[in-house]
Amino acid sequence: MEISVIEFHLDAKSGLSPYLQLVQQVRHALRLGMLREGDQLPTVKEVVAQLAINANTVLKAYRELEHEGLVAARPGVGTFVTATLTDTSLAAHGPLRLELRRWLAKARRAGLDDESIEALFMTTFRTAAEEDIA
Amino acid sequence: MTSVLEAHGLGKRYGRRWALRECSIDIPAGHVVGLVGPNGAGKTTLLKLASGQLEPTTGGITVLGGRPAGGRAQLAKVGFVAQDTPVYAGLSVADHLRLGARLNLRWDAAMARERIARLGLAPAQRAGKLSGGQRAQLALTLGLAKRPELLILDEPVASLDPLARREFMQGLMEATVEHEFSVVLSSHLVSDLERVCDFLIVIVDSRVQVAGETDKLLATHYRLTGPRRDPDRLPADQHVISASHTERQSTYVIRTDAPIHDPAWTVTGLSLEDLVLAYMDRRTVENRRVALEVRR
Amino acid sequence: MIWLTWRQFRGAAAMTAAVLVVLAVALALTGPGLSSGYSTGIASCVQSDSCKNFYDQFFGTYQLPFLAVSLVVLLLPALVGLFWGAPLITRELEAGTHLLVWNQGITRARWLTVKLGLIGLVAMAATCLCGLAVTWWSSPLDKSAPEELALMAPLVFGARGIAPMGYAAFAFALGVTVGMLVRRTLPAMALTLAVFAALQLAMPLLVRPHLMPPVTGTFELSESNMDHFGIPRHGAGPPDIALKDAVPGDAGAWVLSNELLDPSGRPIAGAGQGAPIEVSTTSGPCAPSGGTGMDLCLVEINRLGYRQQATYQPLERFWPFQWIETGIYALLTAGLTWFSFWWIRRRLS
């Protein structure tokens, strides 16, 4: 048997349902370039045996990924990555991270502690997202 | 879809005490069903009724369309792993597999051998010398190798350490993918069941409080927090599961199929554990009220 | 299921078999010697008319092994009930393994059938062989035993023939049933023993005497039914007679009641009690000075009309009684078995 490219894990305290955690982990791996087009995702049986979770949870996650066009199921063989999330955005990561660091340093100088920084970021992020939708 | 377990007005009484009453449920096939409730709530009674160990006092129960333990064909369809996973202390692991092969119409000898080998159990080992986790795995192997359509497990991991617990659940869940059977398992801890179950039955004080697919349960239960309000001023389609009040604030756990529009409430979803606790809490609140009334 | 039952039972079976084989070998080695000793003894005593002495001496020599083997056969059924019957179900209930085995592909009724059938048959076969072997071995001794240890005597009857088989079957079924009701091994064993012992006492005391209507007979007094016959010297009183529990002409009969009747037919003494006989001791055959000896005095007493009246079960009823008693225990066994099947289906879990 081929060794799986990625391994899933579940965080009980994340507040996210297990199936969403699986979806996120695949997306994350795609974004970081750990999963590439043509890679096989672990089979349902492997995930179930490893995490001791319900098979429907894995199926649901894979269906969601399929719906998003990221993976495709080949009956009798497995589920394979069909798209990638790295293409253009990965190049932009570096400069963006640099800018964010500068901003963080500025926030510290202004006297914000970790928790305040996080709260500020999250509220701004959420309002911006809502405005986008509107 | 067919039902694995159907009960109507099912009840079991020991002397004057009802261990289970007015239980009406319908579990569709293909699920891993979690039966959760405090110790002594009636979980074991329901499972024993389903496997035909007990006869109901009232009502009826059909399992996979047949009467529990109503003959060899029915026994072959239903597997049962009892509480504390009993095995014959004097018999070896190999003897247990032989027992299974001889006492069952259907017996997957290859699967049983393979499982035992993968678990690293020595066939000549006496079952009495096995650790709790190994014993549970042996009992599970017996339950799986008879290739049932429904496997019932009564608190299978209650006495196991966390690692053995996880290994047990891994084996069970892997088998459900491989052999496609329904599972009903009980626990007094939601955390044991949270990940593995896609159907949940909460049983408290010998009554079934709620039963349904976990996704649907999570999608129809909410926690409302807001200014203090009496329960009778909530909309009719919002069923209160539990409530707590301070002088100014009310917190409700409600069940509803309709969206919640009231802007006064902060609406949050519930984890499975919170949902189960809300149902357990409801019973204790009611009992407390009864006790107070009696005291007056 | 047979395999599982045997697998669980083989340890106990092997141990019992070992003990019984030792017993059987001992009996087989000593039996022929015992038998030939008896026949040569009889051959010589018939000529010298001293067979009573021979019986006493022969039985006295072997009394200890006689009692020992009889005790083994008497205890065997109780042991079967205690160690095979009572734990059969309770052991499963205590370990919870009944839940394991009842959820394999066989019905509870079949599980119980095989368990009861296989072990019950082994128990019956073992006690039956044991009973018959002891019956064969001790037959010379049974013929020479004193009346309180004769073949029909309560203690010996239960250790001979096929009755032990019936006891064993019953004790086993009793142990199983009590075990199902009590659900704990030790209390079940204690209760089984108590009930079985009570029944084994009640049977010879209350039931066995009435299996067939007993025979009542009136007999002349003779050496064979008198325990004691004395004439005080110098006319110090009347002669004194005590009966023993035997009837003339039916050696080995089981005497149920035994009375000495005076000439008017009034009972004047029971078994073992001495009773004065109103006969002249100053003159006539019973006068010490008459010098005529005891025999003529006894003739005189019989002539006066003193008699033994006994109610008894003759020795020839030994085998009919064995069959009847085994039948009774078989019926009790069947009843208990039926109950245990009903219970396992309805109530036990």
Short mmCIF file of C-alpha atoms in Angstrom, two decimals, chain B residues 11-250:
data_model
loop_
_atom_site.label_atom_id
_atom_site.label_comp_id
_atom_site.label_asym_id
_atom_site.label_seq_id
_atom_site.Cartn_x
_atom_site.Cartn_y
_atom_site.Cartn_z
CA GLY B 11 -40.90 -1.27 29.09
CA LYS B 12 -39.11 -3.51 31.55
CA ARG B 13 -39.91 -3.75 35.21
CA TYR B 14 -37.94 -5.47 37.97
CA GLY B 15 -40.30 -5.97 40.86
CA ARG B 16 -41.76 -2.52 41.39
CA ARG B 17 -38.94 -0.60 39.74
CA TRP B 18 -39.11 0.29 36.07
CA ALA B 19 -35.69 -0.05 34.45
CA LEU B 20 -37.06 1.21 31.15
CA ARG B 21 -40.44 2.59 30.21
CA GLU B 22 -42.43 3.91 27.31
CA CYS B 23 -39.52 3.52 24.97
CA SER B 24 -40.48 4.08 21.35
CA ILE B 25 -37.61 4.43 18.92
CA ASP B 26 -36.83 3.59 15.34
CA ILE B 27 -33.18 3.30 14.36
CA PRO B 28 -32.48 3.14 10.64
CA ALA B 29 -29.81 0.79 9.34
CA GLY B 30 -26.26 1.82 8.57
CA HIS B 31 -25.59 3.94 11.62
CA VAL B 32 -23.24 3.88 14.52
CA VAL B 33 -25.69 4.58 17.29
CA GLY B 34 -24.59 5.98 20.61
CA LEU B 35 -26.73 5.23 23.63
CA VAL B 36 -25.77 7.66 26.32
CA GLY B 37 -27.02 8.31 29.82
CA PRO B 38 -25.93 8.16 33.43
CA ASN B 39 -25.22 4.84 35.12
CA GLY B 40 -28.43 3.00 35.94
CA ALA B 41 -30.47 4.97 33.44
CA GLY B 42 -31.63 1.87 31.58
CA LYS B 43 -29.02 1.55 28.84
CA THR B 44 -28.09 -2.03 29.64
CA THR B 45 -31.75 -2.98 29.94
CA LEU B 46 -32.51 -1.63 26.48
CA LEU B 47 -29.50 -3.42 24.98
CA LYS B 48 -30.40 -6.69 26.70
CA LEU B 49 -33.93 -6.40 25.40
CA ALA B 50 -32.53 -5.84 21.91
CA SER B 51 -30.34 -8.92 22.11
CA GLY B 52 -33.10 -11.04 23.64
CA GLN B 53 -31.41 -11.52 26.99
CA LEU B 54 -34.47 -10.01 28.62
CA GLU B 55 -38.15 -10.22 27.79
CA PRO B 56 -40.08 -6.95 27.79
CA THR B 57 -42.70 -6.32 30.46
CA THR B 58 -44.70 -4.08 28.14
CA GLY B 59 -44.60 -3.13 24.49
CA GLY B 60 -42.64 -4.77 21.73
CA ILE B 61 -39.25 -4.67 20.08
CA THR B 62 -38.07 -5.93 16.72
CA VAL B 63 -34.44 -6.10 15.72
CA LEU B 64 -33.61 -6.38 12.02
CA GLY B 65 -37.24 -7.32 11.52
CA GLY B 66 -37.17 -10.27 13.92
CA ARG B 67 -37.85 -11.11 17.53
CA PRO B 68 -34.65 -10.76 19.61
CA ALA B 69 -32.98 -14.15 20.18
CA GLY B 70 -35.92 -15.74 18.39
CA GLY B 71 -33.90 -18.55 16.84
CA ARG B 72 -30.59 -19.33 15.23
CA ALA B 73 -31.11 -17.06 12.22
CA GLN B 74 -31.80 -14.08 14.46
CA LEU B 75 -28.87 -14.89 16.75
CA ALA B 76 -26.58 -15.02 13.72
CA LYS B 77 -27.62 -11.52 12.68
CA VAL B 78 -26.98 -9.80 15.99
CA GLY B 79 -23.66 -9.64 17.79
CA PHE B 80 -23.38 -8.61 21.43
CA VAL B 81 -20.36 -7.54 23.44
CA ALA B 82 -21.41 -7.42 27.07
CA GLN B 83 -20.38 -4.97 29.73
CA ASP B 84 -16.83 -5.56 31.01
CA THR B 85 -16.33 -7.82 27.95
CA PRO B 86 -16.51 -11.20 29.69
CA VAL B 87 -14.44 -14.09 28.33
CA TYR B 88 -13.76 -17.59 29.64
CA ALA B 89 -10.78 -17.13 31.95
CA GLY B 90 -9.78 -20.79 31.67
CA LEU B 91 -9.84 -20.96 27.88
CA SER B 92 -7.05 -19.80 25.62
CA VAL B 93 -7.38 -17.17 22.92
CA ALA B 94 -7.36 -19.93 20.30
CA ASP B 95 -10.08 -21.77 22.23
CA HIS B 96 -12.25 -18.68 22.02
CA LEU B 97 -11.86 -18.55 18.25
CA ARG B 98 -12.72 -22.22 18.09
CA LEU B 99 -15.74 -21.58 20.26
CA GLY B 100 -16.86 -18.89 17.85
CA ALA B 101 -16.28 -21.14 14.84
CA ARG B 102 -18.28 -23.96 16.36
CA LEU B 103 -21.17 -22.00 17.76
CA ASN B 104 -21.91 -19.77 14.79
CA LEU B 105 -23.53 -20.44 11.46
CA ARG B 106 -21.45 -17.72 9.84
CA TRP B 107 -17.90 -17.37 11.04
CA ASP B 108 -15.12 -15.44 9.42
CA ALA B 109 -12.18 -17.50 10.64
CA ALA B 110 -9.65 -15.69 8.49
CA MET B 111 -10.73 -12.33 9.83
CA ALA B 112 -10.64 -13.55 13.42
CA ARG B 113 -7.14 -14.99 13.03
CA GLU B 114 -5.90 -11.91 11.26
CA ARG B 115 -7.28 -9.61 13.95
CA ILE B 116 -5.74 -11.66 16.74
CA ALA B 117 -2.39 -11.65 14.96
CA ARG B 118 -2.55 -7.91 14.35
CA LEU B 119 -3.37 -7.28 18.01
CA GLY B 120 -0.32 -9.33 18.96
CA LEU B 121 -2.27 -11.80 21.11
CA ALA B 122 -0.64 -15.21 21.55
CA PRO B 123 -3.19 -17.88 20.60
CA ALA B 124 -2.06 -20.13 23.46
CA GLN B 125 -2.49 -17.36 26.02
CA ARG B 126 -5.18 -17.97 28.60
CA ALA B 127 -7.91 -15.37 28.38
CA GLY B 128 -7.79 -14.92 32.16
CA LYS B 129 -4.25 -13.60 31.87
CA LEU B 130 -5.07 -10.93 29.29
CA SER B 131 -5.09 -7.23 30.15
CA GLY B 132 -8.43 -5.42 30.18
CA GLY B 133 -7.76 -3.95 26.77
CA GLN B 134 -6.73 -7.27 25.25
CA ARG B 135 -9.76 -8.99 26.74
CA ALA B 136 -12.01 -6.33 25.25
CA GLN B 137 -10.34 -6.83 21.88
CA LEU B 138 -10.85 -10.57 22.10
CA ALA B 139 -14.53 -10.10 22.90
CA LEU B 140 -14.79 -7.63 20.03
CA THR B 141 -13.13 -10.12 17.69
CA LEU B 142 -15.73 -12.73 18.64
CA GLY B 143 -18.47 -10.19 18.00
CA LEU B 144 -17.03 -9.14 14.64
CA ALA B 145 -16.07 -12.54 13.26
CA LYS B 146 -19.62 -13.81 13.44
CA ARG B 147 -20.25 -11.12 10.83
CA PRO B 148 -23.43 -9.69 12.31
CA GLU B 149 -25.70 -7.19 10.65
CA LEU B 150 -25.98 -5.41 13.96
CA LEU B 151 -23.33 -5.34 16.67
CA ILE B 152 -24.44 -4.25 20.12
CA LEU B 153 -21.82 -3.17 22.65
CA ASP B 154 -22.66 -2.42 26.26
CA GLU B 155 -20.20 0.07 27.78
CA PRO B 156 -17.33 -1.64 25.99
CA VAL B 157 -14.66 0.86 26.96
CA ALA B 158 -15.82 1.96 30.40
CA SER B 159 -13.14 0.04 32.25
CA LEU B 160 -10.30 0.65 29.78
CA ASP B 161 -7.44 3.11 29.96
CA PRO B 162 -7.37 5.88 27.33
CA LEU B 163 -4.97 4.09 25.00
CA ALA B 164 -6.89 0.80 25.08
CA ARG B 165 -10.09 2.81 24.63
CA ARG B 166 -8.76 4.39 21.48
CA GLU B 167 -7.43 1.12 20.10
CA PHE B 168 -10.76 -0.55 20.74
CA MET B 169 -12.66 2.19 18.96
CA GLN B 170 -10.18 2.19 16.08
CA GLY B 171 -10.72 -1.53 15.56
CA LEU B 172 -14.47 -1.20 15.77
CA MET B 173 -14.72 1.73 13.40
CA GLU B 174 -12.36 0.17 10.89
CA ALA B 175 -14.51 -2.93 10.85
CA THR B 176 -17.65 -0.88 10.19
CA VAL B 177 -16.03 0.45 7.01
CA GLU B 178 -14.83 -2.95 5.94
CA HIS B 179 -17.93 -5.01 6.64
CA GLU B 180 -20.78 -2.50 6.64
CA PHE B 181 -22.86 -3.35 9.66
CA SER B 182 -24.84 -1.25 12.09
CA VAL B 183 -23.57 -0.61 15.58
CA VAL B 184 -25.32 0.31 18.80
CA LEU B 185 -23.00 1.09 21.67
CA SER B 186 -23.62 2.59 25.05
CA SER B 187 -21.54 4.74 27.33
CA HIS B 188 -22.08 7.04 30.25
CA LEU B 189 -19.51 9.39 28.73
CA VAL B 190 -20.39 11.44 25.66
CA SER B 191 -16.72 11.90 24.92
CA ASP B 192 -16.44 8.16 24.17
CA LEU B 193 -19.16 8.42 21.57
CA GLU B 194 -18.80 11.92 20.17
CA ARG B 195 -16.59 11.06 17.24
CA VAL B 196 -17.86 7.63 16.39
CA CYS B 197 -21.61 8.07 16.45
CA ASP B 198 -23.83 9.51 13.78
CA PHE B 199 -27.02 8.69 15.67
CA LEU B 200 -27.61 9.45 19.31
CA ILE B 201 -30.07 8.25 21.91
CA VAL B 202 -30.10 9.98 25.28
CA ILE B 203 -31.66 7.96 28.05
CA VAL B 204 -32.15 9.32 31.55
CA ASP B 205 -34.21 7.95 34.44
CA SER B 206 -35.36 4.94 32.43
CA ARG B 207 -36.85 7.09 29.66
CA VAL B 208 -35.57 7.97 26.23
CA GLN B 209 -35.15 11.76 26.19
CA VAL B 210 -34.14 12.29 22.59
CA ALA B 211 -33.09 10.17 19.64
CA GLY B 212 -31.90 11.19 16.22
CA GLU B 213 -29.03 11.65 13.80
CA THR B 214 -26.32 13.70 15.47
CA ASP B 215 -26.13 16.17 12.57
CA LYS B 216 -29.82 16.84 12.83
CA LEU B 217 -29.70 17.10 16.60
CA LEU B 218 -26.86 19.61 16.42
CA ALA B 219 -28.68 21.59 13.73
CA THR B 220 -31.89 21.90 15.73
CA HIS B 221 -30.57 22.67 19.20
CA TYR B 222 -29.41 26.13 20.28
CA ARG B 223 -28.36 28.00 23.32
CA LEU B 224 -30.12 31.34 23.75
CA THR B 225 -28.67 33.95 26.06
CA GLY B 226 -30.33 37.29 26.70
CA PRO B 227 -32.35 39.44 29.08
CA ARG B 228 -34.42 37.56 31.58
CA ARG B 229 -37.59 36.10 30.10
CA ASP B 230 -40.16 33.51 31.22
CA PRO B 231 -40.29 30.29 29.24
CA ASP B 232 -43.97 30.74 28.34
CA ARG B 233 -43.06 33.84 26.41
CA LEU B 234 -40.94 31.85 23.97
CA PRO B 235 -42.46 30.99 20.56
CA ALA B 236 -44.51 27.80 20.50
CA ASP B 237 -42.11 26.02 18.13
CA GLN B 238 -39.20 26.40 20.54
CA HIS B 239 -39.10 23.52 23.00
CA VAL B 240 -37.18 24.30 26.13
CA ILE B 241 -34.71 21.58 27.08
CA SER B 242 -33.06 23.37 29.95
CA ALA B 243 -33.21 26.81 31.39
CA SER B 244 -31.33 28.84 33.96
CA HIS B 245 -31.96 32.35 35.15
CA THR B 246 -30.18 35.05 37.05
CA GLU B 247 -31.88 38.24 38.13
CA ARG B 248 -31.34 39.85 34.76
CA GLN B 249 -30.32 37.11 32.38
CA SER B 250 -31.91 33.93 31.01
#
